[in-house]
Tab-separated table of C-alpha atoms and ligand atoms in Angstrom:
chain	number	residue	atom	x	y	z
A	442	MET	CA	26.942	-8.202	-4.649
A	443	LYS	CA	24.792	-9.306	-7.079
A	444	GLU	CA	21.662	-8.097	-6.669
A	445	GLU	CA	18.669	-11.419	-6.213
A	446	VAL	CA	16.703	-10.921	-10.010
A	447	ILE	CA	12.991	-11.537	-8.178
A	448	LEU	CA	11.285	-10.780	-11.729
A	449	GLU	CA	12.328	-11.269	-14.976
A	450	VAL	CA	9.476	-10.460	-18.583
A	451	LYS	CA	10.898	-12.420	-21.721
A	452	ASP	CA	10.401	-11.039	-25.297
A	453	LEU	CA	6.610	-9.939	-24.326
A	454	VAL	CA	4.065	-9.829	-26.829
A	455	THR	CA	0.452	-8.451	-26.321
A	456	THR	CA	-2.374	-8.023	-28.212
A	457	PHE	CA	-5.739	-6.264	-27.972
A	458	ASP	CA	-8.677	-7.212	-30.399
A	459	THR	CA	-10.285	-4.168	-31.610
A	460	GLU	CA	-13.036	-3.569	-34.868
A	461	GLU	CA	-10.170	-2.766	-37.038
A	462	GLY	CA	-7.817	-5.764	-36.824
A	463	ARG	CA	-5.634	-6.681	-33.827
A	464	ILE	CA	-3.316	-4.911	-33.330
A	465	ARG	CA	0.292	-5.888	-30.672
A	466	ALA	CA	1.101	-3.193	-27.565
A	467	VAL	CA	3.418	-4.247	-26.771
A	468	GLU	CA	6.647	-6.181	-29.499
A	469	GLY	CA	9.043	-7.960	-28.204
A	470	VAL	CA	9.710	-6.802	-24.893
A	471	SER	CA	11.430	-8.170	-22.166
A	472	PHE	CA	13.345	-6.897	-18.587
A	473	LYS	CA	14.059	-7.689	-14.900
A	474	VAL	CA	13.713	-6.199	-12.052
A	475	LYS	CA	15.796	-6.815	-8.440
A	476	ARG	CA	14.806	-7.254	-4.578
A	477	GLY	CA	15.306	-3.957	-3.246
A	478	GLN	CA	15.202	-2.025	-6.493
A	479	THR	CA	13.741	0.158	-8.617
A	480	LEU	CA	12.403	0.205	-12.759
A	481	GLY	CA	11.173	2.819	-13.941
A	482	ILE	CA	8.855	2.482	-17.063
A	483	VAL	CA	8.955	5.768	-18.825
A	484	GLY	CA	7.619	6.697	-22.969
A	485	GLU	CA	4.516	9.097	-23.602
A	486	SER	CA	0.235	7.227	-23.479
A	487	GLY	CA	0.269	4.731	-25.801
A	488	CYS	CA	4.159	3.728	-25.691
A	489	GLY	CA	3.103	0.321	-23.263
A	490	LYS	CA	4.119	1.074	-20.352
A	491	SER	CA	0.733	0.012	-18.771
A	492	VAL	CA	-0.727	-2.607	-20.812
A	493	THR	CA	2.806	-4.163	-19.954
A	494	ALA	CA	2.313	-3.318	-16.029
A	495	LEU	CA	-1.518	-5.500	-16.847
A	496	SER	CA	-0.272	-8.092	-18.655
A	497	ILE	CA	2.662	-9.103	-15.618
A	498	MET	CA	-0.955	-9.250	-13.521
A	499	ARG	CA	-2.761	-11.119	-15.590
A	500	LEU	CA	-5.360	-8.248	-15.856
A	501	LEU	CA	-5.369	-7.841	-19.664
A	502	PRO	CA	-9.084	-6.482	-20.128
A	503	LYS	CA	-11.075	-9.919	-21.540
A	504	PRO	CA	-11.900	-10.780	-23.963
A	505	PHE	CA	-9.713	-8.118	-26.188
A	506	GLY	CA	-6.345	-8.572	-23.934
A	507	ARG	CA	-3.655	-11.283	-24.572
A	508	ILE	CA	0.013	-12.593	-24.479
A	509	GLU	CA	0.680	-13.730	-26.906
A	510	ARG	CA	3.993	-14.846	-26.291
A	511	GLY	CA	6.777	-14.022	-23.983
A	512	GLN	CA	7.833	-15.278	-20.503
A	513	ILE	CA	6.843	-13.744	-16.685
A	514	LEU	CA	8.905	-15.563	-14.365
A	515	PHE	CA	8.358	-14.501	-11.249
A	516	GLN	CA	10.979	-15.707	-8.906
A	517	GLY	CA	12.050	-18.413	-11.605
A	518	GLN	CA	7.968	-19.828	-11.841
A	519	ASP	CA	5.903	-18.520	-15.059
A	520	ILE	CA	3.117	-16.399	-14.010
A	521	LEU	CA	1.243	-17.315	-17.219
A	522	THR	CA	0.843	-21.179	-16.248
A	523	LEU	CA	-0.911	-20.909	-13.510
A	524	SER	CA	-4.346	-21.631	-13.029
A	525	ALA	CA	-6.586	-18.005	-11.820
A	526	GLU	CA	-6.479	-19.598	-8.197
A	527	GLU	CA	-2.909	-19.588	-8.086
A	528	MET	CA	-3.068	-16.310	-9.719
A	529	HIS	CA	-5.567	-14.717	-7.509
A	530	ARG	CA	-3.068	-15.483	-4.514
A	531	ILE	CA	-0.101	-13.871	-6.155
A	532	ARG	CA	-1.651	-10.526	-6.085
A	533	GLY	CA	-1.260	-9.410	-2.902
A	534	PHE	CA	1.517	-11.614	-1.538
A	535	GLY	CA	3.734	-11.504	-4.469
A	536	ILE	CA	2.868	-8.514	-6.779
A	537	SER	CA	0.305	-5.557	-5.199
A	538	MET	CA	-0.315	-2.661	-8.299
A	539	ILE	CA	-1.872	1.100	-7.381
A	540	PHE	CA	-3.221	3.533	-9.997
A	541	GLN	CA	-2.852	6.334	-11.091
A	542	GLU	CA	-6.660	7.023	-9.772
A	543	PRO	CA	-7.104	5.242	-6.684
A	544	MET	CA	-11.405	4.697	-6.961
A	545	THR	CA	-10.197	1.685	-9.603
A	546	ALA	CA	-8.525	-0.010	-6.357
A	547	LEU	CA	-11.333	1.224	-3.771
A	548	ASN	CA	-14.305	0.477	-3.029
A	549	PRO	CA	-17.122	3.841	-3.042
A	550	VAL	CA	-19.729	2.386	-0.669
A	551	HIS	CA	-17.520	0.167	1.836
A	552	LYS	CA	-15.581	1.446	5.046
A	553	VAL	CA	-12.121	2.077	4.493
A	554	GLY	CA	-11.651	-0.180	7.799
A	555	ASP	CA	-14.064	-2.412	6.152
A	556	GLN	CA	-11.728	-3.037	2.337
A	557	LEU	CA	-8.563	-3.214	4.476
A	558	ARG	CA	-10.244	-6.166	6.355
A	559	GLU	CA	-10.903	-7.804	3.880
A	560	VAL	CA	-7.107	-7.654	2.287
A	561	PHE	CA	-5.238	-9.427	5.799
A	562	GLN	CA	-9.112	-12.133	5.451
A	563	LEU	CA	-8.080	-12.946	1.507
A	564	HIS	CA	-4.200	-13.079	2.733
A	565	PHE	CA	-4.431	-14.698	6.141
A	566	PRO	CA	-6.839	-16.101	6.947
A	567	GLU	CA	-5.870	-17.570	10.267
A	568	MET	CA	-5.261	-13.598	11.834
A	569	ASN	CA	-8.830	-13.032	14.187
A	570	ASP	CA	-10.838	-9.665	13.733
A	571	ASP	CA	-9.147	-8.118	16.364
A	572	GLU	CA	-5.542	-8.936	14.655
A	573	MET	CA	-7.216	-7.010	11.128
A	574	TRP	CA	-8.440	-4.043	13.174
A	575	ASN	CA	-5.078	-3.873	14.879
A	576	ARG	CA	-2.687	-4.510	11.945
A	577	SER	CA	-5.137	-2.401	8.994
A	578	VAL	CA	-4.626	0.587	11.549
A	579	GLU	CA	-1.044	-0.033	12.030
A	580	ILE	CA	-0.377	0.246	8.565
A	581	LEU	CA	-2.749	2.945	8.158
A	582	LYS	CA	-0.582	5.433	10.316
A	583	LYS	CA	2.266	3.598	8.595
A	584	VAL	CA	1.756	5.044	4.921
A	585	GLY	CA	1.128	8.978	7.028
A	586	ILE	CA	-2.951	8.742	7.678
A	587	PRO	CA	-3.587	10.972	10.703
A	588	GLU	CA	-6.611	10.044	12.768
A	589	PRO	CA	-6.425	6.782	12.107
A	590	VAL	CA	-9.360	4.376	13.868
A	591	GLN	CA	-11.112	7.743	12.479
A	592	ARG	CA	-10.744	6.841	8.655
A	593	MET	CA	-11.629	3.468	9.224
A	594	SER	CA	-15.731	3.708	9.458
A	595	GLU	CA	-15.266	6.370	6.758
A	596	TYR	CA	-15.596	5.430	2.758
A	597	PRO	CA	-13.619	6.921	0.130
A	598	HIS	CA	-14.972	9.956	-0.696
A	599	GLN	CA	-15.069	11.703	2.929
A	600	ILE	CA	-11.794	11.339	2.632
A	601	SER	CA	-8.944	13.780	0.256
A	602	GLY	CA	-7.367	12.265	-2.673
A	603	GLY	CA	-4.061	12.583	-1.392
A	604	MET	CA	-5.482	9.686	0.955
A	605	ARG	CA	-7.147	7.809	-0.785
A	606	GLN	CA	-3.410	7.458	-2.515
A	607	ARG	CA	-1.581	6.515	0.142
A	608	VAL	CA	-5.098	4.683	1.864
A	609	MET	CA	-4.183	2.425	-1.814
A	610	ILE	CA	-0.673	2.641	-1.247
A	611	ALA	CA	-1.639	0.901	2.419
A	612	MET	CA	-4.284	-1.878	0.155
A	613	ALA	CA	-1.364	-2.572	-1.855
A	614	LEU	CA	1.115	-3.305	0.927
A	615	ALA	CA	-1.265	-4.767	3.628
A	616	ALA	CA	-0.422	-8.773	1.728
A	617	LYS	CA	3.680	-7.456	2.032
A	618	PRO	CA	4.083	-7.916	-1.306
A	619	ASP	CA	7.107	-9.043	-3.110
A	620	ILE	CA	6.675	-6.366	-5.837
A	621	LEU	CA	4.698	-3.144	-5.814
A	622	ILE	CA	3.646	-1.664	-9.703
A	623	ALA	CA	3.033	2.062	-9.207
A	624	ASP	CA	1.444	3.199	-12.783
A	625	GLU	CA	1.487	6.795	-12.650
A	626	PRO	CA	0.358	7.021	-8.461
A	627	THR	CA	1.255	10.253	-8.036
A	628	THR	CA	-0.204	12.036	-11.900
A	629	ALA	CA	-3.056	13.401	-10.179
A	630	LEU	CA	-1.546	15.051	-7.008
A	631	ASP	CA	-0.757	18.182	-6.526
A	632	VAL	CA	3.701	18.311	-6.370
A	633	THR	CA	3.555	18.800	-1.999
A	634	ILE	CA	1.308	15.441	-1.407
A	635	GLN	CA	3.562	13.522	-4.258
A	636	ALA	CA	6.771	14.659	-3.253
A	637	GLN	CA	5.500	12.834	-0.001
A	638	ILE	CA	4.148	9.763	-1.337
A	639	LEU	CA	7.065	9.198	-3.469
A	640	ASP	CA	9.558	9.851	0.308
A	641	LEU	CA	6.414	6.601	1.842
A	642	MET	CA	7.026	4.636	-0.970
A	643	LYS	CA	11.502	5.025	-0.566
A	644	ASP	CA	10.866	4.808	2.651
A	645	LEU	CA	8.718	1.666	3.215
A	646	GLN	CA	10.775	0.077	0.169
A	647	GLN	CA	13.289	0.311	2.522
A	648	GLU	CA	11.824	-1.565	5.392
A	649	THR	CA	10.035	-4.692	3.438
A	650	HIS	CA	13.090	-4.378	0.054
A	651	MET	CA	10.648	-4.914	-2.193
A	652	ALA	CA	10.733	-3.585	-5.489
A	653	ILE	CA	8.932	-1.995	-7.611
A	654	ILE	CA	7.804	-1.304	-10.743
A	655	PHE	CA	7.152	3.319	-11.459
A	656	ILE	CA	5.276	3.735	-14.569
A	657	THR	CA	5.234	7.311	-15.603
A	658	HIS	CA	6.397	9.659	-18.492
A	659	ASP	CA	7.400	12.099	-16.177
A	660	LEU	CA	11.500	11.867	-15.570
A	661	GLY	CA	11.391	14.448	-12.820
A	662	VAL	CA	10.083	11.028	-11.139
A	663	ILE	CA	12.538	8.343	-12.536
A	664	ALA	CA	15.181	10.667	-11.643
A	665	GLU	CA	14.347	10.468	-7.883
A	666	MET	CA	12.236	7.643	-8.026
A	667	CYS	CA	13.933	4.870	-10.425
A	668	ASP	CA	17.692	2.809	-10.151
A	669	GLU	CA	16.988	1.769	-14.286
A	670	VAL	CA	14.845	2.749	-15.853
A	671	LEU	CA	13.308	0.730	-19.740
A	672	VAL	CA	11.949	3.889	-21.937
A	673	MET	CA	9.193	2.401	-24.053
A	674	TYR	CA	8.273	3.822	-27.557
A	675	ALA	CA	4.721	2.666	-30.115
A	676	GLY	CA	5.005	-1.083	-28.078
A	677	ILE	CA	8.933	-2.066	-28.117
A	678	ALA	CA	12.021	-0.923	-25.724
A	679	ALA	CA	13.210	1.977	-27.018
A	680	GLU	CA	16.626	2.050	-24.257
A	681	PHE	CA	17.217	0.035	-21.125
A	682	ALA	CA	20.513	1.294	-18.944
A	683	GLU	CA	20.623	2.389	-15.243
A	684	VAL	CA	19.539	5.526	-14.150
A	685	ILE	CA	22.253	8.016	-14.121
A	686	GLU	CA	24.119	6.585	-17.119
A	687	LEU	CA	21.089	7.408	-19.027
A	688	PHE	CA	20.602	10.407	-17.856
A	689	LYS	CA	24.105	11.684	-18.816
A	690	THR	CA	24.915	9.408	-21.900
A	691	PRO	CA	20.980	8.945	-23.513
A	692	LYS	CA	21.538	6.717	-26.929
A	693	HIS	CA	17.964	6.143	-29.065
A	694	PRO	CA	17.006	10.304	-29.705
A	695	TYR	CA	14.023	8.975	-28.817
A	696	THR	CA	15.081	9.198	-25.274
A	697	MET	CA	17.251	12.238	-25.739
A	698	GLY	CA	14.067	13.560	-26.856
A	699	LEU	CA	12.529	13.563	-23.131
A	700	LEU	CA	15.374	14.454	-21.830
A	701	SER	CA	14.545	17.519	-23.546
A	702	SER	CA	12.112	18.221	-21.910
A	703	ILE	CA	12.508	17.716	-18.840
A	704	PRO	CA	11.753	20.639	-16.393
A	705	ARG	CA	13.607	23.126	-15.546
A	706	LEU	CA	13.963	24.739	-11.799
A	707	ASP	CA	12.301	27.772	-12.528
A	708	SER	CA	9.377	25.492	-14.914
A	709	LYS	CA	6.378	24.184	-13.547
A	710	ARG	CA	7.311	20.275	-12.172
A	711	LYS	CA	4.462	18.486	-14.701
A	712	THR	CA	6.126	19.192	-17.499
A	713	GLN	CA	3.920	16.601	-21.202
A	714	LEU	CA	6.554	15.510	-22.593
A	715	SER	CA	5.994	17.169	-25.910
A	716	ILE	CA	8.722	19.310	-26.798
A	717	ILE	CA	9.833	16.131	-29.322
A	718	LYS	CA	7.756	16.480	-32.756
A	719	GLY	CA	4.720	15.177	-34.347
A	720	MET	CA	2.763	11.378	-32.967
A	721	VAL	CA	3.516	8.583	-31.255
A	722	PRO	CA	2.801	6.454	-35.065
A	723	SER	CA	-1.028	4.359	-35.251
A	724	LEU	CA	-0.535	1.046	-34.065
A	725	TYR	CA	-2.497	0.432	-36.638
A	726	GLU	CA	0.315	2.058	-39.180
A	727	LEU	CA	3.088	1.443	-37.667
A	728	PRO	CA	6.277	1.944	-40.396
A	729	GLU	CA	8.081	-1.174	-41.664
A	730	GLY	CA	11.133	0.135	-40.687
A	731	CYS	CA	11.746	1.680	-37.183
A	732	ARG	CA	8.751	3.176	-35.371
A	733	PHE	CA	10.431	6.615	-34.373
A	734	ILE	CA	12.177	7.242	-38.051
A	735	ASN	CA	8.940	10.284	-38.495
A	736	ARG	CA	10.204	11.807	-35.122
A	737	CYS	CA	14.381	11.403	-35.631
A	738	ALA	CA	16.573	14.101	-36.823
A	739	TYR	CA	18.911	11.900	-37.622
A	740	ALA	CA	16.647	8.855	-39.767
A	741	MET	CA	18.976	6.624	-42.391
A	742	ALA	CA	17.909	4.850	-45.155
A	743	VAL	CA	18.163	1.778	-43.381
A	744	CYS	CA	15.641	2.716	-40.774
A	745	GLU	CA	13.192	2.619	-42.957
A	746	LYS	CA	13.786	-1.027	-44.176
A	747	LYS	CA	14.211	-3.013	-41.086
A	748	SER	CA	12.883	-2.263	-37.041
A	749	PRO	CA	16.853	-1.785	-35.150
A	750	GLU	CA	16.693	-4.186	-32.450
A	751	LEU	CA	18.157	-4.065	-29.120
A	752	ARG	CA	21.824	-3.487	-29.110
A	753	ALA	CA	24.967	-2.777	-26.240
A	754	VAL	CA	25.978	0.688	-26.850
A	755	GLY	CA	27.691	1.101	-23.062
A	756	GLY	CA	28.267	0.599	-19.391
A	757	ASP	CA	26.603	-2.307	-18.007
A	758	ASN	CA	23.582	-3.660	-19.245
A	759	HIS	CA	22.681	-0.405	-21.529
A	760	VAL	CA	21.269	-0.992	-24.920
A	761	ALA	CA	18.851	0.833	-27.467
A	762	SER	CA	17.079	-0.557	-30.026
A	763	CYS	CA	18.917	2.405	-33.179
A	764	TYR	CA	20.581	1.838	-36.102
A	765	LEU	CA	23.337	4.242	-35.046
A	766	TYR	CA	24.887	2.043	-33.222
B	288	SF4	FE1	16.480	7.551	-35.953
B	288	SF4	FE2	16.516	5.363	-37.556
B	288	SF4	FE3	17.431	4.665	-34.793
B	288	SF4	FE4	14.704	4.726	-35.778
B	288	SF4	S1	16.834	3.398	-36.068
B	288	SF4	S2	16.146	5.751	-33.675
B	288	SF4	S3	15.315	6.142	-37.378
B	288	SF4	S4	18.298	7.009	-36.054
């Protein structure tokens, strides 16, 4: 069965104006997200994962960040052409986002119940107070929060980090979005809570058939959660493949390096991706050719001249930007 493409990002270029000049944080990235499926975006810090997510949400910090080129088609419509008001409706109903730090989304001075009610008020103005209360309790229960009625009258600082994460997920899901963007949502949590939150997201996805874009530096999480994977490096797409294919036959030397850093069963889960020697190049001083050249064991003369384009390297939709292929 052919899955419905619900979001298509085409040739996205996102820039930031800084004191040292303009940097291109995302450079010509394209991908598709299918209904009911999870796309993982993986890479080290500063590779452009979160900037890609914020570009989709149109939440880039103003006035420094801006989308310089490209299209973001949500259900076929380019959301870059929408008014601020139209975009406000898409955030929530269409696309919701959860963050690593729940306090980014939660207001410390409002009770959990009031914050949930606000989401319902915004997206379902026809609901009366009782309905909003009942739906809030129901959704807290659904995300596995014990004693939800009591939690409704508590402030975010009165509940644990894992609970806050669940409240944020509840708020993100309250408006029944078609797409949930999860930016490192479990990185700050301990392994047991992380596993519970990931299971919860999978269950909710099965129930609602929403698409998920899962942003992480943890390939263990990618293996567990995703159907397809986009590997980003220094603002560009290095490789894209279905998850099994990527793990079995990685093509880009960067992906190979990431995979060699996957923690083994006998090591700690949150091993950092520090095995690849060298550093991601500064976006102020990008090399002329391949951005991975200073860390690549396979570099050739051609790699210095021009940045490689994405090309087919294997099974269905498997592409990589590397001159080895
Ligand atoms: Fe390495 Fe060259 Fe491929 Fe870049 S293009 S990853 S430098 S082999």
